[in-house]
Amino acid sequence: MEPVAPPKTYRVKSFGCQMNVYDGERMAELLGTRGITPALEGEEADLVILNTCHIREKAAEKVYSDIGRMVKAGAQAGKTPLIAVAGCVAQAEGEEIMRRAPAVSIVVGPQAYHRLPEMLDKAVGGERATDTDMPAIAKFDALPARRKRGPAAFLTVQEGCDKFCTYCVVPYTRGAEISRPFAHLIAEAQMLVEAGAKEITLLGQNVNAWAGEDDKGRAAGLAGLIHALARIDGLVRIRYTTSHPNDMDEALIAAHGEVDKLMPYLHLPVQSGSDRVLKAMNRQHTVEGYLRLLEKFRAVRPDIALSGDFIVGFPGETEAEFEDTLRIVDAVRYAHAFSFKYSPRPGTPAATLDGQIAPEVMHERLHRLQERLGHHQFAFNQASVGRTCQVMIERTGREPGQWLGKSPWLQSVWFSGDHAIGDLVDVQLIEAGPNSLQGEPVRIPAELAR
Ligand code: SF4
């Protein structure tokens, strides 16, 4: 490759999960330390980072078509950007990307992006660079301080996964489970609060597998970390995602009754309502075990909003087993949920299983599942009408003076008034929609305030 001028502007396009969003923010901060600034809306960036996701079918093919589009647009604009591919497709494909896409200068995996500045120097000098090494902790130690952000911030506390669900690529693209050190997390959370964050969502592929030693040298789990974070002044709300049923413990359940700043929201994937399918997925728990766990959360925090993940059309899934999934949805009455059609991922055991389900059957099942999930989400919103709660404003609404924020149950609430982004406003929920609620600010007399 020819040497090129050092980039002045960048654009990071993150796909997939919140951990990719977090990584995208950290890569942006790294580029900021080199004086490289975000490209303006509609402006061609000198450097484009595709921060990829490997979860969906044809994920890799999508990356190549994105690269093709960028090269074409660059040629028309007479300015081909420096292209970097990061994230899970970079980790899975590595040198293959360099072979198939000559326009790509950098391929960097999710555990190696702290070396982006050096790789950029090489690319500017005309040398292409690939790094899919997995030094997870070293990565975080090498990252710069957190920068000013909105009121809601992400904090990755755990990475990787040792569960090896038969349909999932994450253990191969993100590596083994690691927990970031307690002190580093407290320090980063304080930095985020000083930079304007009022709500922090703790992230991990199995966030509740986080384990470490607290500031007194005692063994601590996620509950211990949450208790410690709750002592940070200025931090008002704490959330965490994504959990695995098998990494839940009594302390974390109890924390939902003990820590006011811990929001009444739990995202706990189940994927299927059939024990046979759960076994074939290697989820290592039963439907009964999962339901008993949720009962414990509801006992500690009766108003807790429950959220789940579902896969329809897993190889061999019968109509009766799909109906088992609909039954668990009706039993739990989820306030929120994500649902997907099964997609065979190269290199995963399930991809070669017999009984692959026809696409039209998957499509029809996903439609029925989403209808049922939508019904329960709407019912949860309707049951919230009349409640007064604090809503944290995250952005402006459609109309002037209108705001959009999140309730403690992670519902989208819009209302009007003289406020600002980041404000925590006492709002009465007055009307429910399937995906959001309308609110009205109320004045809570000081003696009644929290
Ligand atoms: S728990 Fe299963 S689905 Fe979740 S990241 Fe690990 S292997 Fe993937």
Short mmCIF file of C-alpha atoms and ligand atoms in Angstrom, two decimals:
data_model
loop_
_atom_site.label_atom_id
_atom_site.label_comp_id
_atom_site.label_asym_id
_atom_site.label_seq_id
_atom_site.Cartn_x
_atom_site.Cartn_y
_atom_site.Cartn_z
CA MET A 1 0.00 0.00 0.00
CA GLU A 2 1.11 3.59 -0.62
CA PRO A 3 1.89 5.80 2.38
CA VAL A 4 -1.01 8.19 3.08
CA ALA A 5 -1.48 11.43 4.99
CA PRO A 6 -2.19 10.92 8.71
CA PRO A 7 -5.99 10.99 9.21
CA LYS A 8 -7.50 14.11 10.79
CA THR A 9 -11.04 12.81 11.12
CA TYR A 10 -12.62 9.44 11.92
CA ARG A 11 -15.96 7.64 11.97
CA VAL A 12 -16.59 4.53 14.10
CA LYS A 13 -19.55 2.41 12.93
CA SER A 14 -20.43 -0.06 15.70
CA PHE A 15 -22.76 -2.98 15.02
CA GLY A 16 -24.30 -5.52 17.42
CA CYS A 17 -24.22 -5.54 21.23
CA GLN A 18 -23.64 -2.84 23.84
CA MET A 19 -20.13 -4.18 24.42
CA ASN A 20 -19.32 -3.27 20.83
CA VAL A 21 -20.76 0.21 21.49
CA TYR A 22 -18.51 0.46 24.55
CA ASP A 23 -15.46 -0.68 22.51
CA GLY A 24 -16.36 1.86 19.82
CA GLU A 25 -16.39 4.64 22.45
CA ARG A 26 -12.98 3.50 23.77
CA MET A 27 -11.49 3.43 20.25
CA ALA A 28 -12.83 6.97 19.70
CA GLU A 29 -11.14 8.10 22.93
CA LEU A 30 -7.88 6.52 21.75
CA LEU A 31 -8.04 8.43 18.46
CA GLY A 32 -8.82 11.57 20.45
CA THR A 33 -5.44 11.24 22.22
CA ARG A 34 -3.88 11.56 18.74
CA GLY A 35 -5.86 14.73 17.98
CA ILE A 36 -8.02 12.89 15.45
CA THR A 37 -11.56 14.23 15.66
CA PRO A 38 -14.99 12.80 14.76
CA ALA A 39 -16.03 13.57 11.16
CA LEU A 40 -19.05 15.85 10.95
CA GLU A 41 -22.44 14.52 9.85
CA GLY A 42 -22.32 13.87 6.07
CA GLU A 43 -18.57 14.58 5.88
CA GLU A 44 -16.31 11.84 4.40
CA ALA A 45 -13.99 10.70 7.24
CA ASP A 46 -10.25 10.16 6.66
CA LEU A 47 -10.42 6.97 8.78
CA VAL A 48 -13.44 4.63 9.02
CA ILE A 49 -13.58 1.87 11.63
CA LEU A 50 -16.14 -0.89 11.03
CA ASN A 51 -16.69 -2.31 14.53
CA THR A 52 -18.34 -5.55 13.51
CA CYS A 53 -20.71 -8.12 15.01
CA HIS A 54 -20.49 -11.82 14.21
CA ILE A 55 -23.79 -12.96 15.75
CA ARG A 56 -26.02 -12.85 12.68
CA GLU A 57 -25.90 -14.91 9.52
CA LYS A 58 -23.86 -13.49 6.69
CA ALA A 59 -22.25 -11.10 9.20
CA ALA A 60 -18.89 -11.45 7.46
CA GLU A 61 -20.38 -10.99 3.98
CA LYS A 62 -22.05 -7.80 5.18
CA VAL A 63 -18.64 -6.43 6.18
CA TYR A 64 -17.24 -7.02 2.70
CA SER A 65 -20.20 -5.31 1.05
CA ASP A 66 -19.83 -2.33 3.44
CA ILE A 67 -16.15 -2.09 2.49
CA GLY A 68 -17.06 -2.23 -1.19
CA ARG A 69 -19.56 0.61 -0.73
CA MET A 70 -17.02 2.73 1.11
CA VAL A 71 -14.36 2.27 -1.57
CA LYS A 72 -16.91 3.23 -4.26
CA ALA A 73 -18.06 6.33 -2.30
CA GLY A 74 -14.45 7.27 -1.64
CA ALA A 75 -13.59 7.00 -5.34
CA GLN A 76 -16.56 9.25 -6.25
CA ALA A 77 -15.51 11.76 -3.56
CA GLY A 78 -11.93 11.45 -4.84
CA LYS A 79 -10.81 10.48 -1.33
CA THR A 80 -10.54 6.83 -0.27
CA PRO A 81 -10.61 6.61 3.53
CA LEU A 82 -8.24 4.51 5.61
CA ILE A 83 -10.36 1.46 6.47
CA ALA A 84 -10.05 -0.52 9.70
CA VAL A 85 -12.12 -3.60 10.55
CA ALA A 86 -12.58 -4.23 14.30
CA GLY A 87 -14.90 -6.33 16.48
CA CYS A 88 -15.90 -9.98 16.31
CA VAL A 89 -15.73 -10.49 12.52
CA ALA A 90 -12.17 -9.09 12.62
CA GLN A 91 -11.38 -11.63 15.34
CA ALA A 92 -13.01 -14.52 13.46
CA GLU A 93 -11.75 -13.71 9.96
CA GLY A 94 -8.34 -12.00 10.70
CA GLU A 95 -5.93 -12.25 7.71
CA GLU A 96 -8.77 -13.50 5.48
CA ILE A 97 -10.12 -9.92 5.46
CA MET A 98 -6.72 -8.67 4.26
CA ARG A 99 -6.76 -11.27 1.48
CA ARG A 100 -10.32 -10.57 0.33
CA ALA A 101 -10.36 -6.77 0.82
CA PRO A 102 -7.19 -5.04 -0.46
CA ALA A 103 -8.65 -1.64 0.57
CA VAL A 104 -8.46 -2.56 4.27
CA SER A 105 -5.37 -1.28 6.13
CA ILE A 106 -6.08 -2.50 9.67
CA VAL A 107 -7.74 -5.63 11.11
CA VAL A 108 -7.96 -5.54 14.91
CA GLY A 109 -9.78 -7.88 17.30
CA PRO A 110 -11.87 -6.78 20.34
CA GLN A 111 -9.03 -7.57 22.77
CA ALA A 112 -6.27 -5.77 20.86
CA TYR A 113 -7.69 -2.37 19.90
CA HIS A 114 -5.54 -0.59 22.52
CA ARG A 115 -2.78 -0.97 19.89
CA LEU A 116 -4.78 1.00 17.30
CA PRO A 117 -2.46 4.08 17.39
CA GLU A 118 0.65 2.01 16.51
CA MET A 119 -1.30 0.13 13.82
CA LEU A 120 -2.41 3.50 12.42
CA ASP A 121 1.23 4.66 12.23
CA LYS A 122 2.05 1.55 10.21
CA ALA A 123 -0.95 2.07 7.90
CA VAL A 124 0.02 5.72 7.31
CA GLY A 125 3.47 4.43 6.34
CA GLY A 126 1.85 2.07 3.83
CA GLU A 127 2.11 -1.13 5.91
CA ARG A 128 -1.09 -3.13 6.52
CA ALA A 129 -1.54 -4.42 10.09
CA THR A 130 -3.51 -7.31 11.65
CA ASP A 131 -3.77 -7.98 15.41
CA THR A 132 -6.17 -10.58 16.85
CA ASP A 133 -4.23 -11.15 20.06
CA MET A 134 -6.31 -11.57 23.29
CA PRO A 135 -4.60 -9.69 26.15
CA ALA A 136 -7.94 -8.53 27.67
CA ILE A 137 -6.76 -6.94 30.93
CA ALA A 138 -3.71 -5.34 29.29
CA LYS A 139 -6.12 -3.71 26.85
CA PHE A 140 -8.02 -1.86 29.54
CA ASP A 141 -4.82 -0.76 31.31
CA ALA A 142 -3.63 0.81 28.07
CA LEU A 143 -6.78 2.78 27.35
CA PRO A 144 -6.98 6.56 27.99
CA ALA A 145 -9.24 8.29 30.55
CA ARG A 146 -12.97 8.37 29.84
CA ARG A 147 -14.26 11.50 28.09
CA LYS A 148 -17.40 13.65 28.42
CA ARG A 149 -20.52 11.74 27.47
CA GLY A 150 -24.29 11.84 27.94
CA PRO A 151 -26.03 11.01 31.26
CA ALA A 152 -26.04 7.24 30.56
CA ALA A 153 -22.74 5.41 30.16
CA PHE A 154 -21.55 1.84 29.67
CA LEU A 155 -18.80 0.20 31.75
CA THR A 156 -17.46 -3.17 30.67
CA VAL A 157 -16.68 -5.17 33.82
CA GLN A 158 -16.41 -8.67 32.39
CA GLU A 159 -15.49 -10.06 28.97
CA GLY A 160 -15.48 -13.41 27.22
CA CYS A 161 -17.52 -16.53 27.88
CA ASP A 162 -16.85 -20.12 29.04
CA LYS A 163 -20.40 -21.41 28.47
CA PHE A 164 -20.11 -22.58 24.82
CA CYS A 165 -23.79 -22.53 23.93
CA THR A 166 -23.91 -24.62 20.77
CA TYR A 167 -25.22 -21.78 18.55
CA CYS A 168 -22.86 -19.01 19.71
CA VAL A 169 -19.54 -17.67 18.39
CA VAL A 170 -18.75 -15.41 21.34
CA PRO A 171 -16.45 -17.86 23.20
CA TYR A 172 -14.40 -18.06 19.97
CA THR A 173 -14.36 -14.34 19.16
CA ARG A 174 -14.16 -12.85 22.66
CA GLY A 175 -12.17 -15.58 24.43
CA ALA A 176 -12.36 -16.94 27.96
CA GLU A 177 -14.20 -15.15 30.80
CA ILE A 178 -12.15 -12.44 32.48
CA SER A 179 -13.16 -10.03 35.25
CA ARG A 180 -11.63 -6.55 35.34
CA PRO A 181 -10.05 -5.60 38.69
CA PHE A 182 -12.35 -4.02 41.30
CA ALA A 183 -10.16 -0.92 41.77
CA HIS A 184 -9.99 -0.24 38.00
CA LEU A 185 -13.78 -0.40 37.77
CA ILE A 186 -14.36 1.95 40.69
CA ALA A 187 -11.83 4.39 39.18
CA GLU A 188 -13.42 4.23 35.71
CA ALA A 189 -16.91 4.69 37.18
CA GLN A 190 -15.71 7.78 39.08
CA MET A 191 -14.21 9.10 35.83
CA LEU A 192 -17.53 8.58 34.05
CA VAL A 193 -19.46 10.37 36.83
CA GLU A 194 -16.96 13.27 36.76
CA ALA A 195 -17.48 13.32 32.97
CA GLY A 196 -21.25 13.76 33.45
CA ALA A 197 -22.71 10.25 33.73
CA LYS A 198 -25.57 9.73 36.22
CA GLU A 199 -26.44 6.19 35.13
CA ILE A 200 -23.93 3.40 34.52
CA THR A 201 -24.80 0.08 32.86
CA LEU A 202 -22.31 -2.65 33.77
CA LEU A 203 -21.58 -4.79 30.72
CA GLY A 204 -20.35 -8.33 30.19
CA GLN A 205 -21.15 -11.30 28.00
CA ASN A 206 -21.84 -12.90 31.41
CA VAL A 207 -21.76 -9.83 33.58
CA ASN A 208 -22.93 -11.74 36.67
CA ALA A 209 -19.88 -14.00 36.37
CA TRP A 210 -17.80 -11.00 37.48
CA ALA A 211 -15.64 -11.89 40.47
CA GLY A 212 -12.78 -10.12 42.19
CA GLU A 213 -11.31 -8.78 45.42
CA ASP A 214 -12.80 -5.61 46.89
CA ASP A 215 -10.83 -2.75 48.45
CA LYS A 216 -10.54 -4.72 51.73
CA GLY A 217 -9.14 -7.78 50.00
CA ARG A 218 -12.40 -9.71 50.41
CA ALA A 219 -13.74 -11.97 47.64
CA ALA A 220 -16.59 -10.16 45.89
CA GLY A 221 -19.16 -10.97 43.23
CA LEU A 222 -21.22 -8.57 41.10
CA ALA A 223 -23.40 -7.71 44.12
CA GLY A 224 -20.30 -6.56 46.04
CA LEU A 225 -19.21 -4.42 43.10
CA ILE A 226 -22.70 -2.87 42.83
CA HIS A 227 -22.76 -2.04 46.56
CA ALA A 228 -19.38 -0.32 46.18
CA LEU A 229 -20.37 1.60 43.03
CA ALA A 230 -23.54 2.76 44.79
CA ARG A 231 -21.33 4.67 47.25
CA ILE A 232 -20.08 6.97 44.45
CA ASP A 233 -21.65 10.44 44.88
CA GLY A 234 -23.32 11.68 41.75
CA LEU A 235 -23.99 8.16 40.45
CA VAL A 236 -27.77 7.86 40.63
CA ARG A 237 -28.62 4.68 38.70
CA ILE A 238 -26.94 1.32 38.17
CA ARG A 239 -27.95 -1.36 35.67
CA TYR A 240 -26.22 -4.53 34.44
CA THR A 241 -26.46 -6.78 31.34
CA THR A 242 -26.18 -9.57 30.10
CA SER A 243 -26.55 -12.23 32.81
CA HIS A 244 -26.57 -16.04 32.67
CA PRO A 245 -28.98 -17.96 34.94
CA ASN A 246 -26.14 -20.19 36.20
CA ASP A 247 -24.06 -17.25 37.43
CA MET A 248 -26.84 -15.82 39.59
CA ASP A 249 -26.31 -15.84 43.37
CA GLU A 250 -28.39 -14.93 46.44
CA ALA A 251 -26.32 -11.77 47.02
CA LEU A 252 -27.18 -10.35 43.60
CA ILE A 253 -30.86 -11.19 44.06
CA ALA A 254 -30.80 -9.52 47.50
CA ALA A 255 -29.04 -6.45 46.06
CA HIS A 256 -32.27 -5.62 44.20
CA GLY A 257 -33.89 -5.12 47.59
CA GLU A 258 -30.94 -3.43 49.30
CA VAL A 259 -29.43 -0.97 46.80
CA ASP A 260 -31.75 1.94 45.95
CA LYS A 261 -29.54 2.95 43.03
CA LEU A 262 -29.87 -0.51 41.45
CA MET A 263 -32.68 -0.19 38.94
CA PRO A 264 -35.66 -2.64 39.07
CA TYR A 265 -34.76 -4.22 35.72
CA LEU A 266 -33.29 -7.63 34.97
CA HIS A 267 -32.27 -8.89 31.54
CA LEU A 268 -31.97 -12.69 31.80
CA PRO A 269 -31.91 -14.61 28.49
CA VAL A 270 -33.63 -18.01 28.35
CA GLN A 271 -33.69 -18.64 24.57
CA SER A 272 -36.27 -21.48 24.67
CA GLY A 273 -39.12 -22.82 26.85
CA SER A 274 -38.24 -26.45 26.10
CA ASP A 275 -35.82 -28.42 28.29
CA ARG A 276 -34.85 -30.63 25.34
CA VAL A 277 -33.95 -27.57 23.23
CA LEU A 278 -32.12 -25.94 26.18
CA LYS A 279 -30.06 -29.13 26.49
CA ALA A 280 -29.28 -29.16 22.75
CA MET A 281 -28.24 -25.50 23.10
CA ASN A 282 -25.98 -26.46 26.05
CA ARG A 283 -27.63 -23.74 28.19
CA GLN A 284 -26.96 -25.89 31.27
CA HIS A 285 -30.20 -25.02 33.06
CA THR A 286 -33.86 -26.07 32.96
CA VAL A 287 -37.04 -24.07 32.42
CA GLU A 288 -38.12 -24.84 36.00
CA GLY A 289 -34.79 -23.61 37.39
CA TYR A 290 -35.06 -20.39 35.37
CA LEU A 291 -38.64 -19.71 36.57
CA ARG A 292 -37.71 -20.35 40.20
CA LEU A 293 -34.88 -17.81 39.86
CA LEU A 294 -37.25 -15.14 38.53
CA GLU A 295 -39.63 -15.81 41.40
CA LYS A 296 -36.81 -14.99 43.82
CA PHE A 297 -36.19 -11.64 42.07
CA ARG A 298 -39.92 -10.84 42.16
CA ALA A 299 -40.04 -11.72 45.85
CA VAL A 300 -37.27 -9.20 46.60
CA ARG A 301 -38.49 -6.54 44.14
CA PRO A 302 -42.14 -7.12 43.15
CA ASP A 303 -42.16 -4.29 40.57
CA ILE A 304 -39.05 -5.57 38.77
CA ALA A 305 -39.19 -5.42 34.96
CA LEU A 306 -38.05 -8.71 33.44
CA SER A 307 -36.44 -8.96 30.02
CA GLY A 308 -35.37 -12.01 28.04
CA ASP A 309 -33.70 -13.26 24.84
CA PHE A 310 -35.28 -15.89 22.59
CA ILE A 311 -34.18 -17.94 19.61
CA VAL A 312 -36.84 -19.59 17.44
CA GLY A 313 -36.13 -22.36 14.95
CA PHE A 314 -33.17 -23.98 16.71
CA PRO A 315 -32.35 -27.19 14.79
CA GLY A 316 -34.89 -29.90 15.63
CA GLU A 317 -37.33 -27.52 17.38
CA THR A 318 -40.81 -29.05 17.04
CA GLU A 319 -44.10 -27.12 16.99
CA ALA A 320 -44.79 -28.43 20.54
CA GLU A 321 -41.38 -27.20 21.74
CA PHE A 322 -42.04 -23.80 20.19
CA GLU A 323 -45.31 -23.68 22.10
CA ASP A 324 -43.31 -24.40 25.26
CA THR A 325 -41.52 -21.13 24.50
CA LEU A 326 -44.84 -19.30 24.16
CA ARG A 327 -45.87 -20.83 27.51
CA ILE A 328 -42.80 -19.46 29.32
CA VAL A 329 -43.48 -16.03 27.79
CA ASP A 330 -47.02 -16.11 29.22
CA ALA A 331 -45.73 -17.39 32.58
CA VAL A 332 -43.14 -14.61 32.96
CA ARG A 333 -45.04 -11.77 31.19
CA TYR A 334 -41.84 -10.01 30.07
CA ALA A 335 -41.73 -6.21 30.16
CA HIS A 336 -39.20 -6.34 27.35
CA ALA A 337 -37.49 -8.96 25.17
CA PHE A 338 -35.24 -9.59 22.19
CA SER A 339 -36.13 -12.40 19.80
CA PHE A 340 -34.30 -13.81 16.81
CA LYS A 341 -34.47 -16.56 14.21
CA TYR A 342 -31.77 -19.18 14.67
CA SER A 343 -28.87 -18.55 12.27
CA PRO A 344 -26.12 -21.17 11.78
CA ARG A 345 -22.73 -19.66 12.73
CA PRO A 346 -19.64 -21.15 11.06
CA GLY A 347 -17.63 -23.26 13.51
CA THR A 348 -20.44 -23.68 16.06
CA PRO A 349 -21.71 -27.23 16.90
CA ALA A 350 -25.36 -26.37 16.15
CA ALA A 351 -24.51 -25.31 12.59
CA THR A 352 -24.02 -28.95 11.60
CA LEU A 353 -26.93 -30.41 13.59
CA ASP A 354 -29.65 -32.38 11.75
CA GLY A 355 -33.15 -30.96 11.62
CA GLN A 356 -32.33 -27.43 10.42
CA ILE A 357 -35.68 -25.59 10.35
CA ALA A 358 -37.07 -24.16 7.08
CA PRO A 359 -36.80 -20.33 6.89
CA GLU A 360 -40.56 -19.87 6.36
CA VAL A 361 -41.29 -21.91 9.50
CA MET A 362 -38.78 -19.83 11.48
CA HIS A 363 -40.33 -16.65 10.10
CA GLU A 364 -43.85 -17.70 11.09
CA ARG A 365 -42.73 -18.74 14.60
CA LEU A 366 -40.82 -15.49 15.14
CA HIS A 367 -43.93 -13.55 14.12
CA ARG A 368 -46.12 -15.43 16.65
CA LEU A 369 -43.51 -15.05 19.40
CA GLN A 370 -43.10 -11.30 18.81
CA GLU A 371 -46.86 -10.84 18.85
CA ARG A 372 -47.02 -12.55 22.27
CA LEU A 373 -44.01 -10.60 23.60
CA GLY A 374 -45.50 -7.33 22.31
CA HIS A 375 -48.77 -8.08 24.08
CA HIS A 376 -46.98 -8.50 27.45
CA GLN A 377 -44.76 -5.44 26.93
CA PHE A 378 -47.85 -3.32 26.23
CA ALA A 379 -49.60 -4.82 29.29
CA PHE A 380 -46.58 -3.91 31.45
CA ASN A 381 -46.69 -0.33 30.18
CA GLN A 382 -50.46 -0.12 30.74
CA ALA A 383 -50.02 -1.39 34.32
CA SER A 384 -47.53 1.46 34.86
CA VAL A 385 -50.09 4.17 34.07
CA GLY A 386 -50.78 6.25 37.18
CA ARG A 387 -47.37 5.56 38.71
CA THR A 388 -45.04 8.46 39.54
CA CYS A 389 -41.35 7.77 39.01
CA GLN A 390 -38.07 9.49 38.19
CA VAL A 391 -37.31 9.67 34.47
CA MET A 392 -33.75 10.44 33.38
CA ILE A 393 -33.74 12.60 30.25
CA GLU A 394 -31.50 11.13 27.55
CA ARG A 395 -32.40 13.32 24.57
CA THR A 396 -34.81 15.82 23.03
CA GLY A 397 -38.19 14.62 21.76
CA ARG A 398 -39.84 15.33 18.40
CA GLU A 399 -41.62 18.53 19.45
CA PRO A 400 -39.94 21.68 20.88
CA GLY A 401 -39.74 21.43 24.70
CA GLN A 402 -40.36 17.69 24.50
CA TRP A 403 -37.96 15.25 26.17
CA LEU A 404 -37.34 11.50 25.96
CA GLY A 405 -35.95 9.56 28.89
CA LYS A 406 -35.96 6.24 30.67
CA SER A 407 -38.02 5.15 33.64
CA PRO A 408 -36.44 2.94 36.35
CA TRP A 409 -37.99 -0.04 34.44
CA LEU A 410 -36.11 1.04 31.27
CA GLN A 411 -39.34 2.17 29.59
CA SER A 412 -39.09 5.07 27.13
CA VAL A 413 -41.05 8.02 28.52
CA TRP A 414 -41.66 11.29 26.73
CA PHE A 415 -42.95 14.49 28.33
CA SER A 416 -42.66 18.24 28.02
CA GLY A 417 -41.35 20.95 30.30
CA ASP A 418 -38.49 23.23 31.11
CA HIS A 419 -35.71 20.68 31.59
CA ALA A 420 -32.35 19.58 30.18
CA ILE A 421 -30.60 16.36 29.11
CA GLY A 422 -29.41 14.47 32.20
CA ASP A 423 -32.16 15.86 34.47
CA LEU A 424 -33.94 13.35 36.70
CA VAL A 425 -37.55 14.50 36.65
CA ASP A 426 -40.44 13.24 38.78
CA VAL A 427 -43.03 12.22 36.21
CA GLN A 428 -46.48 10.72 36.48
CA LEU A 429 -47.06 8.13 33.74
CA ILE A 430 -50.37 9.07 32.14
CA GLU A 431 -50.71 7.10 28.90
CA ALA A 432 -49.23 3.83 27.66
CA GLY A 433 -48.22 2.79 24.18
CA PRO A 434 -46.73 -0.56 23.05
CA ASN A 435 -43.15 0.82 23.13
CA SER A 436 -43.27 4.00 25.21
CA LEU A 437 -45.33 6.04 27.68
CA GLN A 438 -46.42 9.64 27.90
CA GLY A 439 -45.67 11.38 31.18
CA GLU A 440 -46.42 14.58 33.03
CA PRO A 441 -43.88 16.22 35.34
CA VAL A 442 -45.13 16.47 38.92
CA ARG A 443 -43.78 18.47 41.83
CA ILE A 444 -43.03 16.21 44.76
CA PRO A 445 -43.18 18.26 48.01
CA ALA A 446 -39.67 18.35 49.53
CA GLU A 447 -40.80 16.45 52.65
CA LEU A 448 -42.00 13.59 50.43
CA ALA A 449 -38.93 13.56 48.15
CA ARG A 450 -36.61 10.52 48.29
S1 SF4 B 1 -23.64 -17.58 27.45
FE1 SF4 B 1 -23.96 -18.68 25.54
S2 SF4 B 1 -25.05 -17.19 24.27
FE2 SF4 B 1 -24.10 -16.03 25.92
S3 SF4 B 1 -22.15 -15.34 25.11
FE3 SF4 B 1 -21.82 -17.29 26.18
S4 SF4 B 1 -21.92 -18.87 24.63
FE4 SF4 B 1 -22.86 -17.01 23.80
#
